[in-house]
Coordinates of C-alpha atoms in Angstrom, one line a residue:
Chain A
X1 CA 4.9 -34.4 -12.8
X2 CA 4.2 -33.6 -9.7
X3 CA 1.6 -36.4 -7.5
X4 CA -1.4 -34.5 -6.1
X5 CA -1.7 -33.9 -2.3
X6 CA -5.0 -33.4 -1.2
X7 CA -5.6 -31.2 2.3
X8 CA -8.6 -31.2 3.8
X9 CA -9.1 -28.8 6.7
X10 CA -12.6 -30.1 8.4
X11 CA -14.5 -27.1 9.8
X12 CA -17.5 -26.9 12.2
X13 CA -19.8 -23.7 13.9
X14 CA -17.3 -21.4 16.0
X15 CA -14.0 -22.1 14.7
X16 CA -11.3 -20.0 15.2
X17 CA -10.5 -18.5 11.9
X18 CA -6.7 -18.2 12.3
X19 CA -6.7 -22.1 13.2
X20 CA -6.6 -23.2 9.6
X21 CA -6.2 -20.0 7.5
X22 CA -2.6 -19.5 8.6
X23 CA -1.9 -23.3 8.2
X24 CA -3.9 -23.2 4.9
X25 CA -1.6 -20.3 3.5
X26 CA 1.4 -22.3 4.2
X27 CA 0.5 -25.6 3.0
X28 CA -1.4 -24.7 0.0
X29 CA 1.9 -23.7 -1.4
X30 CA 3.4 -27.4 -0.7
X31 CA 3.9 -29.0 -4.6
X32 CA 0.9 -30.4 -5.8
X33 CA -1.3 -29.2 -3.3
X34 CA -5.4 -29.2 -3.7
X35 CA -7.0 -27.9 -0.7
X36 CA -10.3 -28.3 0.5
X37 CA -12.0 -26.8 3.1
X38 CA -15.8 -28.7 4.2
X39 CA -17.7 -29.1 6.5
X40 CA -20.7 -31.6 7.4
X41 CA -23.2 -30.0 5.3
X42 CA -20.7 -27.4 3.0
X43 CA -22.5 -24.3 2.0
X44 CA -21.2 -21.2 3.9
X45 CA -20.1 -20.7 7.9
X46 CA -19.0 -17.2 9.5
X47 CA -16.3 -17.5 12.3
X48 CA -16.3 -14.0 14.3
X49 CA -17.9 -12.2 11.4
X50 CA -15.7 -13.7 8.6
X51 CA -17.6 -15.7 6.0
X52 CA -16.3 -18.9 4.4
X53 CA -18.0 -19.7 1.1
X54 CA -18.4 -22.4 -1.1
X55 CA -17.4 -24.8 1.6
X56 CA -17.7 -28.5 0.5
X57 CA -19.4 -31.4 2.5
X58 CA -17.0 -34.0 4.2
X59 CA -19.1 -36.8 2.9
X60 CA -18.0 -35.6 -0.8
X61 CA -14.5 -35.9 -0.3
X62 CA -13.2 -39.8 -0.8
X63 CA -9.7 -39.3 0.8
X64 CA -7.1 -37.2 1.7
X65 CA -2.9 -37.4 2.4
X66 CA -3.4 -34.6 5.3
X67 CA -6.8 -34.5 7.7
X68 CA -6.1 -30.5 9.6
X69 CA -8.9 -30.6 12.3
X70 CA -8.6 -26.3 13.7
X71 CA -9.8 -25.7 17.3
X72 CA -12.4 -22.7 18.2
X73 CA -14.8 -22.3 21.0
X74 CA -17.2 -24.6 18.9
X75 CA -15.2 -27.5 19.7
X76 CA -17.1 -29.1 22.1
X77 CA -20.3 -29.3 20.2
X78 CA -18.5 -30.7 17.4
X79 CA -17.5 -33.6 19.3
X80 CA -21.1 -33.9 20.0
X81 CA -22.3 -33.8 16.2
X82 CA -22.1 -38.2 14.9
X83 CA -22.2 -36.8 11.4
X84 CA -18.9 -35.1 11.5
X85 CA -17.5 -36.9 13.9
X86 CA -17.9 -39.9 11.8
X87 CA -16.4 -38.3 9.0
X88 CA -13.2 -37.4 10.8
X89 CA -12.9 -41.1 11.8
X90 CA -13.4 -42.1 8.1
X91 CA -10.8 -39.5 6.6
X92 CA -8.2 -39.8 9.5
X93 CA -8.5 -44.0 8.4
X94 CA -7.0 -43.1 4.9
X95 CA -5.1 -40.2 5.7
X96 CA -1.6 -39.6 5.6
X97 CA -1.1 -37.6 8.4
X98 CA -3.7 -37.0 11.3
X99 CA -3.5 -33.0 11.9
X100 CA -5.3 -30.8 14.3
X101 CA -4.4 -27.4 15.9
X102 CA -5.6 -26.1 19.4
X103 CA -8.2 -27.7 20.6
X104 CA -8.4 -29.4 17.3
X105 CA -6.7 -32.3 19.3
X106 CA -9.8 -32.7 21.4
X107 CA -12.0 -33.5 18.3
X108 CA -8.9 -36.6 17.4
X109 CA -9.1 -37.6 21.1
X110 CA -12.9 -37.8 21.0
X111 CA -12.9 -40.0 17.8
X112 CA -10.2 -42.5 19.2
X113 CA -7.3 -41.3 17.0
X114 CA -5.1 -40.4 20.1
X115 CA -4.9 -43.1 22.5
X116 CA -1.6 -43.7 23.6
X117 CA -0.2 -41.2 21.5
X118 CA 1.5 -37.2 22.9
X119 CA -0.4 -34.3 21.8
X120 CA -0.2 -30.2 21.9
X121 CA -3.4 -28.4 22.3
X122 CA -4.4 -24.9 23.4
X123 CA -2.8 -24.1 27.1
X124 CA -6.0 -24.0 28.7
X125 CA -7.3 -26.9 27.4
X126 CA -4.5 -29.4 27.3
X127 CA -5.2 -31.2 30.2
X128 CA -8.3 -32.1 29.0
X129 CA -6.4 -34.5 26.4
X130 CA -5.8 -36.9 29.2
X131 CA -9.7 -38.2 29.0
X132 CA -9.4 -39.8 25.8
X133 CA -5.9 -41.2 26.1
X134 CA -3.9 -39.3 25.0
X135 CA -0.5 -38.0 26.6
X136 CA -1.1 -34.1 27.0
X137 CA 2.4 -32.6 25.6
X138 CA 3.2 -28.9 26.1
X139 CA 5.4 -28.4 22.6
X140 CA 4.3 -26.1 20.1
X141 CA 4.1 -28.3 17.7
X142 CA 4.0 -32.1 18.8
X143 CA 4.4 -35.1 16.5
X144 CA 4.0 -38.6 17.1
X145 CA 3.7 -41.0 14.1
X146 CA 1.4 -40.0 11.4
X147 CA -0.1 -37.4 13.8
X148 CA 0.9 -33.9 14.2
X149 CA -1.0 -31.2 16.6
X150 CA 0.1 -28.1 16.9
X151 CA -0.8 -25.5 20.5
X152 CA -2.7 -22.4 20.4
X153 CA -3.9 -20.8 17.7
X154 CA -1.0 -19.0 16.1
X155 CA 1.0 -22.4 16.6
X156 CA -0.7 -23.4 13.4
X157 CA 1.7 -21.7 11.0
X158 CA 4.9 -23.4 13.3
X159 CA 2.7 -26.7 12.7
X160 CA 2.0 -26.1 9.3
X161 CA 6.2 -25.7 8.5
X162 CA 7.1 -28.2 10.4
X163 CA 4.6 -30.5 8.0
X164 CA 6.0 -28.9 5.3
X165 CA 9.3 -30.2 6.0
X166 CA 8.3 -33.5 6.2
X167 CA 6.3 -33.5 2.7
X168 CA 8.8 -31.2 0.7
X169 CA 12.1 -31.2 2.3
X170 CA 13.9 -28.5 4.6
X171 CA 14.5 -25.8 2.0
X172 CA 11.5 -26.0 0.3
X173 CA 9.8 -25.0 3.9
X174 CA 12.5 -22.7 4.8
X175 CA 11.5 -21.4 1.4
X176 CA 7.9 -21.1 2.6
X177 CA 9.0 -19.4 5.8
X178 CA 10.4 -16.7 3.5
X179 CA 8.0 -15.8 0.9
X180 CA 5.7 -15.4 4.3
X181 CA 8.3 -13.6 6.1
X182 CA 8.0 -15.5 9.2
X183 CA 10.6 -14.1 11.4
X184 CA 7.8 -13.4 14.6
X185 CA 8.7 -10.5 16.8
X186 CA 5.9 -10.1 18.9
X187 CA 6.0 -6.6 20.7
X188 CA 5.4 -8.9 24.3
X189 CA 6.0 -12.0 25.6
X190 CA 3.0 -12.8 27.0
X191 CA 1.8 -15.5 24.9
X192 CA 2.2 -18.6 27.0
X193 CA 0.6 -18.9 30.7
X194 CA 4.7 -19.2 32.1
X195 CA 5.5 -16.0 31.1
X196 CA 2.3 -13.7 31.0
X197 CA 1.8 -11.4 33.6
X198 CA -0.3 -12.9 36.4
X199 CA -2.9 -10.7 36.0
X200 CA -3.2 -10.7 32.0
X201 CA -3.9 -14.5 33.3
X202 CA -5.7 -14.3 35.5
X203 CA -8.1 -12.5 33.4
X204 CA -8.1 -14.4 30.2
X205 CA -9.2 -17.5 32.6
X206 CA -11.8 -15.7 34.1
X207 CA -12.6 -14.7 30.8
X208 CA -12.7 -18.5 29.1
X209 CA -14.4 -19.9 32.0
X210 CA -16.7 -17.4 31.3
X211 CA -17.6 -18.4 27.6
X212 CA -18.0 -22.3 29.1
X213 CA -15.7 -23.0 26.8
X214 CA -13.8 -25.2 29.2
X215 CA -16.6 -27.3 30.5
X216 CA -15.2 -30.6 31.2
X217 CA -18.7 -32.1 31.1
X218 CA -18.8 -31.9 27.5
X219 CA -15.2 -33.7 27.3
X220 CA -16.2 -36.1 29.4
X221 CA -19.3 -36.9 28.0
X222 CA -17.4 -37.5 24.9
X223 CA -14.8 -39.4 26.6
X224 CA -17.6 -42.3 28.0
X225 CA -19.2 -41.8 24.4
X226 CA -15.9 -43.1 22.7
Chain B
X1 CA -20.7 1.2 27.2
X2 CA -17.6 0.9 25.2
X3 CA -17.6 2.8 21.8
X4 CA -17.7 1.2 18.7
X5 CA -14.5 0.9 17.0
X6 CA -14.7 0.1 13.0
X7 CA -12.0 -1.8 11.3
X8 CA -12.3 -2.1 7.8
X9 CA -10.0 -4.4 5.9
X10 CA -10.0 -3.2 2.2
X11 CA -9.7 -6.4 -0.3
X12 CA -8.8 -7.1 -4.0
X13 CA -8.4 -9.8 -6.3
X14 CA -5.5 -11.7 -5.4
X15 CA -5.1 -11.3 -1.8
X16 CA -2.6 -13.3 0.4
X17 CA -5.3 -13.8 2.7
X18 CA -2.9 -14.4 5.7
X19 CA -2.3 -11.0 5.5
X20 CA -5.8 -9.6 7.0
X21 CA -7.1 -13.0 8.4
X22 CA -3.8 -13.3 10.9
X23 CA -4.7 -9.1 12.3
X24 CA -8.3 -9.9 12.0
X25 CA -8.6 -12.4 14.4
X26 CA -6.6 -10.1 16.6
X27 CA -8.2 -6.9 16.3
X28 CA -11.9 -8.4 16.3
X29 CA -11.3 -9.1 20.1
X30 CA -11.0 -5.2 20.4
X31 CA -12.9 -4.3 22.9
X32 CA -16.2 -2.4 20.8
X33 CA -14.8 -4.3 17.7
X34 CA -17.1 -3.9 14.4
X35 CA -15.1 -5.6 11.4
X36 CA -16.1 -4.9 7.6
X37 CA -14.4 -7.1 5.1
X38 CA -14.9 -5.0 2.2
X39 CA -13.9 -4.7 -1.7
X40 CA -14.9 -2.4 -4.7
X41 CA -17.7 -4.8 -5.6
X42 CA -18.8 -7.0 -2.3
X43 CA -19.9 -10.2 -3.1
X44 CA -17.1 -13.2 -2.4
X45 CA -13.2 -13.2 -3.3
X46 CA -11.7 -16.3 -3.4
X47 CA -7.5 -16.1 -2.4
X48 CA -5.5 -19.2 -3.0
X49 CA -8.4 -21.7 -3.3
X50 CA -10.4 -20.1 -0.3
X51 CA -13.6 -18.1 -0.7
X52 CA -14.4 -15.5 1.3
X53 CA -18.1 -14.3 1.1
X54 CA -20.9 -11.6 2.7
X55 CA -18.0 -8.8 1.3
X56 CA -19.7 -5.6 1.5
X57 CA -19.1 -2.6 -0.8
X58 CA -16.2 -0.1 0.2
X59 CA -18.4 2.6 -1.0
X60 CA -21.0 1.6 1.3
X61 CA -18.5 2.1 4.2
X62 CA -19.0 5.5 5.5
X63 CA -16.0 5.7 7.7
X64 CA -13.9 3.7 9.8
X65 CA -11.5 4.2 13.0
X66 CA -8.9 1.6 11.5
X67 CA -8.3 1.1 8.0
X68 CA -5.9 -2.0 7.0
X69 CA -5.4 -2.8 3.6
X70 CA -3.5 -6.6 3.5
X71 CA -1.1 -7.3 0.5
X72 CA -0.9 -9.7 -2.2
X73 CA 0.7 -10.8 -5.9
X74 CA -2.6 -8.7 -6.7
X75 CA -1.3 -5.2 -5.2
X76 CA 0.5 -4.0 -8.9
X77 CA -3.7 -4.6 -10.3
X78 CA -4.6 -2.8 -7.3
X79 CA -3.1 -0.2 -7.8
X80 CA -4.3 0.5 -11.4
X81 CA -8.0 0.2 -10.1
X82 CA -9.4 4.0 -9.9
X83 CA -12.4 3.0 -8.2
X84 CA -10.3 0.6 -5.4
X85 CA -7.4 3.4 -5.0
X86 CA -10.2 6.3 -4.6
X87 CA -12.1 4.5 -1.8
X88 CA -8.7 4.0 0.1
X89 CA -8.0 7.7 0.2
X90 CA -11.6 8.8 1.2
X91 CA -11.7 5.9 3.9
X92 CA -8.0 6.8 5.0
X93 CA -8.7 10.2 5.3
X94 CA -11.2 9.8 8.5
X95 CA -9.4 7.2 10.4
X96 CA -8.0 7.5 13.1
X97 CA -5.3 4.6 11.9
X98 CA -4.7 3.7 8.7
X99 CA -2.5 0.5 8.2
X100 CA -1.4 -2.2 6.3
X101 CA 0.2 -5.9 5.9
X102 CA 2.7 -6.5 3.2
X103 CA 2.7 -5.3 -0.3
X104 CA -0.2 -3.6 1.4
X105 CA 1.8 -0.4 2.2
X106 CA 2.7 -0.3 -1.6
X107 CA -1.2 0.8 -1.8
X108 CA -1.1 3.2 0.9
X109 CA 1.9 4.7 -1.0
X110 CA 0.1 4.7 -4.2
X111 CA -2.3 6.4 -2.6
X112 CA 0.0 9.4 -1.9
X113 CA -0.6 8.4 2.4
X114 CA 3.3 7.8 2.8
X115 CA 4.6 10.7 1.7
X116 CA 8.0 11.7 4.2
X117 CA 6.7 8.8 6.0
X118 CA 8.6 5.6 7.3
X119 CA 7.2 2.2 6.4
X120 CA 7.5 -1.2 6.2
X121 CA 6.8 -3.9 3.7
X122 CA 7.3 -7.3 2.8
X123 CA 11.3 -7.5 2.0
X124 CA 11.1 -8.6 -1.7
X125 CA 9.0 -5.1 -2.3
X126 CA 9.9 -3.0 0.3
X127 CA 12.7 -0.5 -1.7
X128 CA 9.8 0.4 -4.1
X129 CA 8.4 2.2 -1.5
X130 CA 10.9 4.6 -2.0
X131 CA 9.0 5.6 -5.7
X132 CA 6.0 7.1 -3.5
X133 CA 7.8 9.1 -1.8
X134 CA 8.1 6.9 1.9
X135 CA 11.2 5.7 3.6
X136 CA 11.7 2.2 3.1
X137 CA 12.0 0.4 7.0
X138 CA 12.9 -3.2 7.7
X139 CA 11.3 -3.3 10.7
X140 CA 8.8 -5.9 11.5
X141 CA 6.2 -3.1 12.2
X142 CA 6.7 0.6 11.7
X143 CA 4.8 3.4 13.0
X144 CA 4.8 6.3 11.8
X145 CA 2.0 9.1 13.4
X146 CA -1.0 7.3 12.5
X147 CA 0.3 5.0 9.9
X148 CA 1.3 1.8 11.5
X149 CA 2.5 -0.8 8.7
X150 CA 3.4 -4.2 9.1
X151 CA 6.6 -6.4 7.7
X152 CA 5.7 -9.6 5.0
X153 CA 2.9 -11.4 5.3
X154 CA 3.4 -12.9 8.8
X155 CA 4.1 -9.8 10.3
X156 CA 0.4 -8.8 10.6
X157 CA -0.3 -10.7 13.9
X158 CA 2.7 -8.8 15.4
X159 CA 1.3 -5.6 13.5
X160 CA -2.1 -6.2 15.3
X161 CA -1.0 -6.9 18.7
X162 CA 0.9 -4.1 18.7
X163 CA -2.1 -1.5 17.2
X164 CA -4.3 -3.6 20.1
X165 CA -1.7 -2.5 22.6
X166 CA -2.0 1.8 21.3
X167 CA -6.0 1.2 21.2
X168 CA -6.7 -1.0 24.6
X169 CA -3.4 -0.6 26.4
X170 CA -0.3 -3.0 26.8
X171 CA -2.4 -5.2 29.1
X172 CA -5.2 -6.0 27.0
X173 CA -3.2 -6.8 24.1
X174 CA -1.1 -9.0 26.6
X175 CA -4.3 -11.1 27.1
X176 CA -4.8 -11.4 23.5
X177 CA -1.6 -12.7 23.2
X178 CA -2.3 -15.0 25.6
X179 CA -5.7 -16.3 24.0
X180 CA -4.1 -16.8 21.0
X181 CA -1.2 -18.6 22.5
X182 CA 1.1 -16.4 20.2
X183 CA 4.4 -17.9 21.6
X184 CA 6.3 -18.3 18.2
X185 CA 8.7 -20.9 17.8
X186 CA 9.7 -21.4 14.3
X187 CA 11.1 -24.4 12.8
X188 CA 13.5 -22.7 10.7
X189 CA 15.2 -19.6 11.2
X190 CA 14.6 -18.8 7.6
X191 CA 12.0 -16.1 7.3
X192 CA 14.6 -13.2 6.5
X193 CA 16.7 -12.8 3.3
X194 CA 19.4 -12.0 6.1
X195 CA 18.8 -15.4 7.9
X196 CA 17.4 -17.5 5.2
X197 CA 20.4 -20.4 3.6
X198 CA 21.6 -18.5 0.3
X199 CA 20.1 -21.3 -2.4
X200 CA 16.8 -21.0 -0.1
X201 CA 17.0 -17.1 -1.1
X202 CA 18.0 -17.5 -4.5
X203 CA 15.4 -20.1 -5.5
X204 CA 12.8 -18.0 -3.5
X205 CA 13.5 -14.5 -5.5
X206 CA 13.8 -16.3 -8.6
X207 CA 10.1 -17.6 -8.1
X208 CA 9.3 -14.1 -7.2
X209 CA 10.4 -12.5 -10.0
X210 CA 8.6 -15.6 -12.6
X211 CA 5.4 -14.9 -11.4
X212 CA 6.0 -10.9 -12.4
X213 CA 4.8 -9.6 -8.9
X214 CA 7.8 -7.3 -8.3
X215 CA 7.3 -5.4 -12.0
X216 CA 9.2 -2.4 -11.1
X217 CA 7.2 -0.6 -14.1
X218 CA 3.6 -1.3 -11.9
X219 CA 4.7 0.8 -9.0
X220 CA 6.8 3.4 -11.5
X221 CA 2.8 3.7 -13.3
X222 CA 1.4 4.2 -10.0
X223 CA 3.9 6.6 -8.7
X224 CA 3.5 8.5 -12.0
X225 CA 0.0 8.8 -11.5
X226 CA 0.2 10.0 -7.7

């Protein structure tokens, strides 16, 4: 019989979507595997016009082997909401392995779970990691000890079969990477700040300066509040 | 004022929800971006242990620019579902694209949309494309005209990055690229029968075939019935 392995991906207003469903559809296949996605107060949230129902609360869940924190342009008010930061704290305690994906990794800095300890986050974000002790790291997917975070966004599936391996073995991942087909051929290579055009940069900065969504006040604010 | 650009993803019972939330989290970026999750009934659908809620009704959908239909273990039920396969063809027939992810383009062919025409699909499926009359492609994404299909699973964020590159140009699908930090870098190269270790293959397609999803006699129903 096969032990249970409880994931719990912990969701908050404005996540990116693709943060956890793409990890979710990987790991949810691993053996035994009962996912759970919550939230602080469970119910229902809509990310860019998708809606996630029947979401549990975070209180309701006892323990789990894997804590996934995704990123989104909600982060920072997360990190500014006690109730769910305190429930990441109190899941991370028991958990397995500590998980986040893009700016996910902001949310573990902010509770104290990455002092000392390298970390991937979203490109334009990274640096940010620094405030709360952590060792920014510029890998895809970046693992030290329990803790795995995973860059940008779509470096959530990379993070989710690297986990994978670790839980279930090689060839049971590699198996996972073929039933999903994940041989990535993007049509440009423009997906990292070193090799997109300078003014395809240029213009997503101006872009996510634009949403506030770097504000270092709020990072920092959570860095003194730690 | 940019135009409004309507993207409808068309959803059944047992969805790999990968398949439309990976391209959705693209596309909705468009620039005039209007996304409808949609299935025969509305309501919620829940895929793999994650609900997805505030579905509207396909017939309620007047018309769409882009119509994507994702794949699934559920596409063989699809296919048999008059009211599902009807709204397909009478949203298919305004847009301006009509697409698909997976076992998706298995539908489309169904639907008698792939007639003469090249496609792709997930690799377990993709030679039963040939019972609807399409040309079965391995390439990752396939266009053909207006019909722009996408590999397994996985395959839909290069699919969408490539549809945002024909709708917004090459540069603003460079940025998405960018936001998304979609800079793959697999664990494994595994996600290809060609690439994948043989016993990873075997055990893979053996699983496959257990859970019934490739019944040959499904698709030879639904061919019968174009």
């Amino acid at each position: 019989m096969t032990d249970t392995l409880t994931i719990v991906f912990a969701l908050y207003p404005r996540v990116t979507h693709l943060d956890f469903t793409g990890p979710h559809q990987v790991l949810c296949r691993l053996p035994g595997a009962v996912t759970h996605l919550a939230s602080v107060d469970g119910g229902a949230l809509t990310f860019d016009g998708v809606t996630f129902g029947d979401l549990e609360r975070l209180a309701d869940i006892a323990a789990c082997d894997v804590l996934c924190v995704p990123g989104g342009f909600g982060t920072m008010d997360a990190m500014g909401d006690a109730r769910f930061m305190g429930e990441i704290r109190r899941l991370a305690e028991g958990a397995r392995y500590v998980t986040s994906v893009c700016t996910g990794s902001l949310i573990l800095g902010a509770a104290g779970l990455l002092k000392g300890r390298r970390a991937a986050c979203h490109w334009a974000w990274r640096n940010q990691l620094a405030l709360f002790g952590a060792i920014p790291d510029g890998g895809r997917v970046v693992r030290d000890g329990n803790v795995f975070t995973g860059g940008g966004v779509t470096a959530g599936i990379d993070f989710a079969l690297t986990l994978a391996a670790e839980i279930a073995g090689n060839g049971f991942a590699q198996g996972l990477q073929l039933s999903l087909e994940y041989a990535p051929a993007p049509p440009f290579d423009a997906g990292r700040p070193e090799t997109a055009p300078p003014e395809v940069l240029a213009r997503v900065r101006a872009m996510l300066d634009a949403t506030g969504a770097t504000r270092r006040e709020a990072v920092e604010a959570a860095a003194l509040a730690m």
